[in-house]
Tab-separated table of C-alpha atoms in Angstrom:
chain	number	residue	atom	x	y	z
I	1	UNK	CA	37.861	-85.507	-8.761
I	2	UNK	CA	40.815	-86.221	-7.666
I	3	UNK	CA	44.253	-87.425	-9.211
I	4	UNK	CA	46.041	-87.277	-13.006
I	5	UNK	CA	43.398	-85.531	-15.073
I	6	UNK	CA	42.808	-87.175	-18.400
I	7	UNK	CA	44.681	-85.766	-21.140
I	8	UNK	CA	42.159	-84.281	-24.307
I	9	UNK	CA	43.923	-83.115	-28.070
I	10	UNK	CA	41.200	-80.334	-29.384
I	11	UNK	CA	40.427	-80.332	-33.419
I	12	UNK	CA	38.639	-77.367	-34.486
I	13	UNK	CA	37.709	-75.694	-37.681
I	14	UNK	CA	38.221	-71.893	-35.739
I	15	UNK	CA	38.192	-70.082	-32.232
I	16	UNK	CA	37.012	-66.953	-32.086
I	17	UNK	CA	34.446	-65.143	-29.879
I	18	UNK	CA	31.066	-66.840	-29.127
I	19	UNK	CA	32.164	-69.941	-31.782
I	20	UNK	CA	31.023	-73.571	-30.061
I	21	UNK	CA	35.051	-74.048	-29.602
I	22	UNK	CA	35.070	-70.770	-27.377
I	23	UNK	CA	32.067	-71.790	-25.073
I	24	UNK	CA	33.060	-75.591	-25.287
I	25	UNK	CA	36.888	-75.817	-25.487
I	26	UNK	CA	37.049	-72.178	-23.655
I	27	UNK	CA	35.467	-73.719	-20.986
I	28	UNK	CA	37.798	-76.894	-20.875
I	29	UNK	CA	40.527	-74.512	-20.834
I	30	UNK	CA	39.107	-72.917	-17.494
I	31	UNK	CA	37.491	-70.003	-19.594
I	32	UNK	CA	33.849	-68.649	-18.043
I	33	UNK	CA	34.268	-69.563	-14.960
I	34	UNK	CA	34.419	-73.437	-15.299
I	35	UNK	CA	36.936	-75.771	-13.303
I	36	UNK	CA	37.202	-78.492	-15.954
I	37	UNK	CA	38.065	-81.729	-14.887
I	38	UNK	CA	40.283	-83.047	-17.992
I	39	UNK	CA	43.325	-80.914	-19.496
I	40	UNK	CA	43.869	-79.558	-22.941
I	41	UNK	CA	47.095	-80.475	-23.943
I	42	UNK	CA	47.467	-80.059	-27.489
I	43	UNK	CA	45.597	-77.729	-30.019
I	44	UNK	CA	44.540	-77.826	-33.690
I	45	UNK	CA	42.479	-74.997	-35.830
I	46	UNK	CA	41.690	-75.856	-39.287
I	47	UNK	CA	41.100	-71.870	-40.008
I	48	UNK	CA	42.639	-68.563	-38.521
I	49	UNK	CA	40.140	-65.724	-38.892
I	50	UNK	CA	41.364	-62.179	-38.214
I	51	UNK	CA	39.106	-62.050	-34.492
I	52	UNK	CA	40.918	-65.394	-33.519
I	53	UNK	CA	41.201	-66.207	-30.076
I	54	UNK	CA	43.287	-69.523	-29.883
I	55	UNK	CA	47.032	-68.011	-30.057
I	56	UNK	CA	46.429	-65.771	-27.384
I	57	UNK	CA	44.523	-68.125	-25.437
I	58	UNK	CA	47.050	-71.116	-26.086
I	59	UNK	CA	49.679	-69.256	-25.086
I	60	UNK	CA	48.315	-67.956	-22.228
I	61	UNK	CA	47.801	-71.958	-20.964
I	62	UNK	CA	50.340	-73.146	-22.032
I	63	UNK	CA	49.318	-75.300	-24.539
I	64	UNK	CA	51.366	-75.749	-28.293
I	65	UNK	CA	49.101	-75.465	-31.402
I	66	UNK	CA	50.062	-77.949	-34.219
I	67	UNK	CA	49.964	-77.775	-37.968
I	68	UNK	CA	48.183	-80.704	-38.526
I	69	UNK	CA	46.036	-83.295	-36.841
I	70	UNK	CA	48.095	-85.800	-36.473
I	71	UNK	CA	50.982	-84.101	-34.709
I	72	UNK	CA	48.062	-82.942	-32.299
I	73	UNK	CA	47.071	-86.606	-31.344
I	74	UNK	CA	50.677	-88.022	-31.548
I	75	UNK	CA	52.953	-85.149	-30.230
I	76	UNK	CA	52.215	-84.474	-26.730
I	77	UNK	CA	52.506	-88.210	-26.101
I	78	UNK	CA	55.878	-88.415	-23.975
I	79	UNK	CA	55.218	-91.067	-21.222
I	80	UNK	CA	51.635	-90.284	-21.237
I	81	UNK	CA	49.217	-90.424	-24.360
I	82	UNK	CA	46.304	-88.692	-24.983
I	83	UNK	CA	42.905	-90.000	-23.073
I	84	UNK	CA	40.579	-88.308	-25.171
I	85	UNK	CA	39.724	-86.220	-28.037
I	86	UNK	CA	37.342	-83.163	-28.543
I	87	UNK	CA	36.368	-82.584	-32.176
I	88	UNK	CA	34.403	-79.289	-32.828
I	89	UNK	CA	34.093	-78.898	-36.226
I	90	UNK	CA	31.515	-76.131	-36.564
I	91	UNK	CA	31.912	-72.019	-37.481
I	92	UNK	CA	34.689	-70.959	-40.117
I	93	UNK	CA	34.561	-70.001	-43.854
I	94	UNK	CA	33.932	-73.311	-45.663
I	95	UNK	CA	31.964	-73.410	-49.079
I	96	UNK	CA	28.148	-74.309	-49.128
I	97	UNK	CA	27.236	-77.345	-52.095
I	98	UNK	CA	24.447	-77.001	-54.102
I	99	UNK	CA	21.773	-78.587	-51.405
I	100	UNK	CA	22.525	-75.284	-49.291
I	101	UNK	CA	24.335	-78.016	-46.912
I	102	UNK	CA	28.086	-75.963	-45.051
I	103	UNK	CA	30.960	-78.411	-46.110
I	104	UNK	CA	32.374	-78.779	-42.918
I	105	UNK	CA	35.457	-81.567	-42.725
I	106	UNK	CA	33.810	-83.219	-39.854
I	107	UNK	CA	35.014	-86.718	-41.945
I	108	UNK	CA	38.098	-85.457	-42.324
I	109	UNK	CA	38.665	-84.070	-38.645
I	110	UNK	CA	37.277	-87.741	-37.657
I	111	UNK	CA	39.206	-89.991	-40.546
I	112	UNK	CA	42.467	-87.855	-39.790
I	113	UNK	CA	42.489	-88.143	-35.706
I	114	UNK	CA	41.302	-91.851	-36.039
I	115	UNK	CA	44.077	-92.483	-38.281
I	116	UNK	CA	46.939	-91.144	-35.778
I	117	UNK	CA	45.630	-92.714	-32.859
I	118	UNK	CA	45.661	-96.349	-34.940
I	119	UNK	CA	48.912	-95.146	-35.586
I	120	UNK	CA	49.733	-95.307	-31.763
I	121	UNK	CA	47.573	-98.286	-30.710
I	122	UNK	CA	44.993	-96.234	-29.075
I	123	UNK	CA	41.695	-96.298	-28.649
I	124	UNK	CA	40.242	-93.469	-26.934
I	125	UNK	CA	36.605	-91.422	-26.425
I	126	UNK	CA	36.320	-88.576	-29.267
I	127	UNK	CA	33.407	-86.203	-29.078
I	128	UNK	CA	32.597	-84.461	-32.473
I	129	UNK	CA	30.262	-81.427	-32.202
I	130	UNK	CA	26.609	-81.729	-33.553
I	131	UNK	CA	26.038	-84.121	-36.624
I	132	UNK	CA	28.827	-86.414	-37.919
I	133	UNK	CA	28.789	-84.858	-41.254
I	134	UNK	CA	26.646	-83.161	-44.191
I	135	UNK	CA	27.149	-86.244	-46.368
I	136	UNK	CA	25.327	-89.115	-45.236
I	137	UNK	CA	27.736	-91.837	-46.463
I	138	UNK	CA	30.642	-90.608	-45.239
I	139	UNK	CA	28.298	-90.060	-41.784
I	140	UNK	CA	27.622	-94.169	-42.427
I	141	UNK	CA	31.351	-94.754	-43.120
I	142	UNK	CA	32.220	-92.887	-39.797
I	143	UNK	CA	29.547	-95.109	-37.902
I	144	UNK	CA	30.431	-98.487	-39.175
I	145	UNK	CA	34.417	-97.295	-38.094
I	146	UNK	CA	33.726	-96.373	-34.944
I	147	UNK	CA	31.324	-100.050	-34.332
I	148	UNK	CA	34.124	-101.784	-36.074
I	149	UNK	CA	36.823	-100.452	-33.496
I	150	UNK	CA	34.846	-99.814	-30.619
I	151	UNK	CA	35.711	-96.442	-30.553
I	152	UNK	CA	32.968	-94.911	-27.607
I	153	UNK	CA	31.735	-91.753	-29.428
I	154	UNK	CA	29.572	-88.720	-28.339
I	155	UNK	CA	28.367	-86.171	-30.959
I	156	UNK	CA	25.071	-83.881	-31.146
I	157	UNK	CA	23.509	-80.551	-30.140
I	158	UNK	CA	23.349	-79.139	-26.811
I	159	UNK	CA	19.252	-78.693	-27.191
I	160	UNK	CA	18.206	-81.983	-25.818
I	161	UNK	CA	20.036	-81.459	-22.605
I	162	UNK	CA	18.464	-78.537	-21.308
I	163	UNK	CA	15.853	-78.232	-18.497
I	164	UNK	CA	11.980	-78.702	-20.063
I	165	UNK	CA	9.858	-75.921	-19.025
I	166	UNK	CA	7.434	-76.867	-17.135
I	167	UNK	CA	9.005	-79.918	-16.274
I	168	UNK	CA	6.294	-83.496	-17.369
I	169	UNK	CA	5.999	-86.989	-16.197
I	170	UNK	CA	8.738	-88.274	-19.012
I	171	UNK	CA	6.308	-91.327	-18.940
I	172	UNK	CA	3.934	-89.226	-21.306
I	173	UNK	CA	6.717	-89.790	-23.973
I	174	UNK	CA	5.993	-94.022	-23.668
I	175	UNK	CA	2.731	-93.510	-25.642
I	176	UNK	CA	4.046	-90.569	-28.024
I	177	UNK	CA	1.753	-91.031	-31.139
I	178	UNK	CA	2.683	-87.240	-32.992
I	179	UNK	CA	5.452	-84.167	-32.197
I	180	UNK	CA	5.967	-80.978	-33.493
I	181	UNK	CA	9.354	-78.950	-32.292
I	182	UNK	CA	8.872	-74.911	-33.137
I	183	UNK	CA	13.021	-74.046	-34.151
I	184	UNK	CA	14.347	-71.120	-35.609
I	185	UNK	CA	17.265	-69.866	-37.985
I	186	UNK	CA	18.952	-71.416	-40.624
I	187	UNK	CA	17.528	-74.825	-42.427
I	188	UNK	CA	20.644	-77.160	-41.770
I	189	UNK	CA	22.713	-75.620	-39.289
I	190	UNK	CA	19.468	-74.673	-36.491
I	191	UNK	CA	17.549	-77.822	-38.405
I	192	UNK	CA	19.720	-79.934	-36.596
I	193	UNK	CA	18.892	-78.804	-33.266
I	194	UNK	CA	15.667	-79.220	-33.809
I	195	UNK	CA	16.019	-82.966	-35.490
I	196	UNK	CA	18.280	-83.839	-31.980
I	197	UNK	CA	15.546	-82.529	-30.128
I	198	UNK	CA	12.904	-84.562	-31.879
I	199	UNK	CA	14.520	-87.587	-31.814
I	200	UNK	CA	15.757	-87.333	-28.071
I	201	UNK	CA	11.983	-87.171	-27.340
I	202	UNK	CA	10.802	-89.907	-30.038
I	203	UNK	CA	12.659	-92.544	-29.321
I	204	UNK	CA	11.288	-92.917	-25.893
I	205	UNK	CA	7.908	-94.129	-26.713
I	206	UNK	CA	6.971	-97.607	-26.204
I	207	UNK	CA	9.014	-99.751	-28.330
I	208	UNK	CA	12.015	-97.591	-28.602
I	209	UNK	CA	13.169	-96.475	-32.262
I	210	UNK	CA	11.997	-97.830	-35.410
I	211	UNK	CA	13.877	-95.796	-38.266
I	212	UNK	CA	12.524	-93.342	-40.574
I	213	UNK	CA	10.095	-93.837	-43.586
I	214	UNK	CA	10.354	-90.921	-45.092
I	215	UNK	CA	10.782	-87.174	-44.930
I	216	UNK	CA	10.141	-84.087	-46.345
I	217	UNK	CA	11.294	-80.332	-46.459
I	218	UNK	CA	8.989	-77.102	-47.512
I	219	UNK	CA	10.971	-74.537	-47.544
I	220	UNK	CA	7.300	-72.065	-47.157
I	221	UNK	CA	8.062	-69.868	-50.103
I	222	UNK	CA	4.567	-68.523	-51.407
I	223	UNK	CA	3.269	-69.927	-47.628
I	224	UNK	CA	3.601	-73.402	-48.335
I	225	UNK	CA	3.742	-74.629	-44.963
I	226	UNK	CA	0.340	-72.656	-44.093
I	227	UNK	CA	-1.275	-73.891	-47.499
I	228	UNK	CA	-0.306	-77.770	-46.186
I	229	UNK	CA	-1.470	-76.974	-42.413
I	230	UNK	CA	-5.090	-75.558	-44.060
I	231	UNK	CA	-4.975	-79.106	-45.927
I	232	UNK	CA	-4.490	-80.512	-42.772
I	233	UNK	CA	-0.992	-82.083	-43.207
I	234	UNK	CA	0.467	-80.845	-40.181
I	235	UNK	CA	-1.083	-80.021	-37.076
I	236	UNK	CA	-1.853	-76.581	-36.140
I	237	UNK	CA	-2.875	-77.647	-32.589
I	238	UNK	CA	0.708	-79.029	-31.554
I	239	UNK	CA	2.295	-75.439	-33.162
I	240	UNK	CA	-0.254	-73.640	-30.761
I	241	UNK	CA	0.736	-75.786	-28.019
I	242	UNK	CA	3.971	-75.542	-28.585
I	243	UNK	CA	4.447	-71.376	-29.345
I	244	UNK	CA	2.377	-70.794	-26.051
I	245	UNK	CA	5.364	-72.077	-23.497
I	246	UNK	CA	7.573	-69.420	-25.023
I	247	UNK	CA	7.637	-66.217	-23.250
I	248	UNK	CA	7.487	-62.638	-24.573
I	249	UNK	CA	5.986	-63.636	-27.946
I	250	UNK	CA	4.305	-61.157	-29.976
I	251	UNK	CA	0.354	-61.020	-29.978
I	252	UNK	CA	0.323	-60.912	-33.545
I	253	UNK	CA	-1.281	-62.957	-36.545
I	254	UNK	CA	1.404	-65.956	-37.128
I	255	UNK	CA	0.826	-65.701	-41.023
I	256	UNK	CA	1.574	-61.924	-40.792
I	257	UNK	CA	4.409	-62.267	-38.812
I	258	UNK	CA	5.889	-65.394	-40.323
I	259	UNK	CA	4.894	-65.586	-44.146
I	260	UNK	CA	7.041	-68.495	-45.317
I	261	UNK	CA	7.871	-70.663	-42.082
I	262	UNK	CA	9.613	-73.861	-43.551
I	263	UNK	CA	8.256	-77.167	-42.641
I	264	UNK	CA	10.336	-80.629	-42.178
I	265	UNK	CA	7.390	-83.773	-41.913
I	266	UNK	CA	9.091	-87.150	-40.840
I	267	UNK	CA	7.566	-90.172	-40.749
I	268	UNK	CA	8.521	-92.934	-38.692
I	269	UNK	CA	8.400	-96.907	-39.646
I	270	UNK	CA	5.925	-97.439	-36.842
I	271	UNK	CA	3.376	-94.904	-38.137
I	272	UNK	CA	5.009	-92.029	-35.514
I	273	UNK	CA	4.914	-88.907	-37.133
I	274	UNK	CA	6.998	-86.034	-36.475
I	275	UNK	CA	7.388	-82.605	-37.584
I	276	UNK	CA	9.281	-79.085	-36.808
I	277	UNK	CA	8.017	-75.855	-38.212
I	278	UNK	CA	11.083	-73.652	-38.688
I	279	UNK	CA	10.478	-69.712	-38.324
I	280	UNK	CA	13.026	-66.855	-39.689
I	281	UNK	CA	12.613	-64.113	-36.558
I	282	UNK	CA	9.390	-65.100	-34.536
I	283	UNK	CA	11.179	-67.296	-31.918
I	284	UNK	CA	14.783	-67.695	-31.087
I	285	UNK	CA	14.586	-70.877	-28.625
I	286	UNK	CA	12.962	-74.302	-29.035
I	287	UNK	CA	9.897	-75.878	-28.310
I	288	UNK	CA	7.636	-78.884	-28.743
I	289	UNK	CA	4.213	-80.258	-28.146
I	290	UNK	CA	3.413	-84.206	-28.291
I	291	UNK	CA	0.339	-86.070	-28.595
I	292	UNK	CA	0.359	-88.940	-26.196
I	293	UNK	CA	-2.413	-91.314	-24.353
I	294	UNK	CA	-5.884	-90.908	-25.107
I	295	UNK	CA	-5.344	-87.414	-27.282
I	296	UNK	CA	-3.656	-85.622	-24.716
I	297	UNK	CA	-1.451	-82.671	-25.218
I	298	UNK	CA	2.041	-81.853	-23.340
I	299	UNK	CA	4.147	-79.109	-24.430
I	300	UNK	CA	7.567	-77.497	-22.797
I	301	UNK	CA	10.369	-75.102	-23.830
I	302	UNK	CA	13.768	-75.979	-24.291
I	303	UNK	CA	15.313	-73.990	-21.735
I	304	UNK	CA	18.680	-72.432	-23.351
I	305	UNK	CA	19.816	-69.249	-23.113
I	306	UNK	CA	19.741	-66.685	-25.359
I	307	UNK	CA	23.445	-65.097	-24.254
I	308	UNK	CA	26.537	-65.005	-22.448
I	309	UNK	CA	27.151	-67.417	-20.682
I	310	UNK	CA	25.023	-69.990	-22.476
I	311	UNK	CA	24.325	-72.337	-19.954
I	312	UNK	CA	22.882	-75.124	-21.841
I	313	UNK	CA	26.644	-74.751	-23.324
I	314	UNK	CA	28.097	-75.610	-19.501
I	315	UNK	CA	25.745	-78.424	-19.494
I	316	UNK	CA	27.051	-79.867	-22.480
I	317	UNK	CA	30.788	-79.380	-21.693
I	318	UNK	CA	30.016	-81.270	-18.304
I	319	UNK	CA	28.230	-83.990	-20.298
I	320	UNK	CA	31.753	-84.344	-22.484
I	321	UNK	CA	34.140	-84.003	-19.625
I	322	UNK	CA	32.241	-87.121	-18.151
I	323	UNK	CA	32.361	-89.097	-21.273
I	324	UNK	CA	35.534	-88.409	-22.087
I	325	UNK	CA	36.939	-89.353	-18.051
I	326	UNK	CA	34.434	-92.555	-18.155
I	327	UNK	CA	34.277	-93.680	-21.523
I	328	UNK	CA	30.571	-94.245	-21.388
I	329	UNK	CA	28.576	-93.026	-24.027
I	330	UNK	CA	25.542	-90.859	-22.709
I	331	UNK	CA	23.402	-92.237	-25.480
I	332	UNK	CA	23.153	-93.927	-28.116
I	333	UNK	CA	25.084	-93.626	-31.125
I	334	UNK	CA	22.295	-93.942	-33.197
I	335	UNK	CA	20.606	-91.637	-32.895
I	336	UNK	CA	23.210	-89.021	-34.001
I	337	UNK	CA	23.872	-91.256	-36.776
I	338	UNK	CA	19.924	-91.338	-37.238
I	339	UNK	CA	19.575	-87.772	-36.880
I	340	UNK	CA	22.729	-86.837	-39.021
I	341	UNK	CA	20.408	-88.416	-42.074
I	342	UNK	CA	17.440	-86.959	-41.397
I	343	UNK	CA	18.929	-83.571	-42.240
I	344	UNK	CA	20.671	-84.859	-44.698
I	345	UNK	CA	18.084	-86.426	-46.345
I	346	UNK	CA	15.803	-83.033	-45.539
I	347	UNK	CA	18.178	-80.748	-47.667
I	348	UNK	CA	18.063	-83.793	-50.287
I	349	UNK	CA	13.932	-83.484	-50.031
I	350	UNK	CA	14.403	-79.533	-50.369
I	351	UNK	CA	17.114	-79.664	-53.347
I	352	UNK	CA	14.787	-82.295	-54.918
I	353	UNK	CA	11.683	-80.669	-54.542
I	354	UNK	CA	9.520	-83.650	-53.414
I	355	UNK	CA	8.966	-85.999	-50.358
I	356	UNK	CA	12.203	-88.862	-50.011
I	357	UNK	CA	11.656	-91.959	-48.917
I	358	UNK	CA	14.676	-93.084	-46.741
I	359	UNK	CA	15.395	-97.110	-46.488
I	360	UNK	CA	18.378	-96.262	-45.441
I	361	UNK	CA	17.444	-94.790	-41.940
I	362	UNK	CA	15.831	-98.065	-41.048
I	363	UNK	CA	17.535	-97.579	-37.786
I	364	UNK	CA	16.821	-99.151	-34.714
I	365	UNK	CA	17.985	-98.984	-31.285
């Protein structure tokens, strides 16, 4: 590309080794190899852990680290202002609430930088790292802002942009009746993934997205996610399906190896139903098997890597470069707002102890 490259203030709760700002902000910094295509001109970290990376990195490019947001939107204006923003609000020592939900200020990362660039007249692109926050209502307040002022917005996991393997006729996913994603790791912060990966698949059946009825979470203490696949609750085929395109897997009884799997069931407005079985050390990438057509079966792993470099990471930062140089949102903002409640409303189900209904997340696009 050639000419001025767009100017991008980073907000981030820490940078340290292997943290999303490392392999995403590292990477616009020309860390791992990349040739980004915007410059980092002004830095912000919400936390300073005793492995941190940013001094010695910001230094290093040349870049001044400010004390608070706003002096990173609003002081490395000069003659030029800021083009873009990069929000990562996402590793650091925050406290967990009672739903088991990591306080992260994503709001106040989002309220704070929105707030100096009114200050300045500007509108810009801000990406903000996987869901828009673990409250849904200041998740809804940040959406109806960012309609209000036509802010263009990109948030989410990296998940639903890597390769499917084996690849499948993406036409399959116009009659998508039922889906089950295999995930891993911890309930809300790998839950996520999983949801983004769902819903990336979901709302391309015929139609496009309805909203969510309801949803549930099991968290499969005392094997309560078997008990409700033996009741037939949740289908056992599409976990098959779905476990068989990961590799290296071990040849093992699942209920030996993977006692108390939690279980998230969704159900959409249009009768769509949707569900991710959540293991604690079987698997480590994701996966998912949909029922389309006349009963049939497609399956496909979610090719990411499992370390250094993590290339579904570079795919990502190129996604964000682009939407931060073009403006153009690379979908919709829905369904990160959608997919921000239905983990939100999943740790609700879990704290609750019983299915939630969800008018709220009668959200269409």
């Amino acid at each position: 590309m050639g000419g001025v490259k767009k100017r991008v203030a980073a907000i981030v709760t820490e940078y340290r080794y292997n943290s999303h700002a490392e392999v995403i902000l590292g990477r616009l910094l020309g860390d791992m190899g990349y040739h980004p295509q915007v410059e980092i001109v002004s830095l912000y970290t919400d936390q300073v852990p005793v492995n941190d990376m940013s001094r010695e990195v910001a230094a290093r490019c040349g870049i001044p680290i400010y004390s608070t947001i706003r002096e990173t939107i609003q002081a490395p204006h000069g003659e030029k202002p800021i083009d873009g923003v990069v929000i990562i609000g996402e590793h650091g020592n925050y406290p967990i609430n009672e739903k088991e939900q990591m306080m992260y200020p994503r709001r106040r990362f989002f309220e704070e930088t929105v707030a100096a660039l009114y200050g300045l007249g500007l509108v810009v692109p801000i990406f903000s790292d996987k869901h828009l926050a673990y409250n849904y209502d200041d998740a809804l307040w940040m959406y109806n802002l960012m309609k209000a002022r036509g802010i263009p917005f990109m948030g989410g996991s990296s998940i639903p942009h890597c390769d499917h393997v084996p690849a499948f006729d993406r036409q399959n996913l116009f009659s998508l009746q039922e889906i089950l994603v295999v995930s891993s790791g911890g309930l809300e912060g790998y839950g996520i993934h999983a949801m983004e990966v769902l819903q990336s698949l979901v709302e391309q059946r015929e139609g496009g997205e309805s909203g969510v009825r309801s949803i549930q979470l099991l968290r499969g203490t005392n094997g309560e996610a078997w008990s409700a696949m033996d009741r037939g609750e949740w289908p056992e085929e599409l976990m098959l399906q779905a476990l068989s395109v990961i590799p290296g897997l071990p040849n093992a009884p699942l209920r030996e190896l993977e006692p108390e799997p939690a279980l998230f069931i969704i159900e959409y407005i249009d009768g769509t139903k949707g569900y991710i079985i959540q293991f604690k050390q079987l698997v480590e990438q994701w996966s998912f098997a949909f029922r389309h057509g006349q009963q049939q079966v497609t399956a496909a792993l979610c090719d990411s890597d499992l370390d250094r470099p993590f290339a579904h990471f570079e795919r990502l930062t190129q996604m964000v470069e682009q939407f931060l140089i073009s403006g153009q949102e690379p979908f919709p903002l829905e369904r990160t707002l959608l997919t921000t409640g239905m983990i939100c409303f999943a740790m609700d189900s879990l704290y609750e102890g019983k299915k939630l209904d969800t008018p709220t997340l009668d959200i269409t696009y």
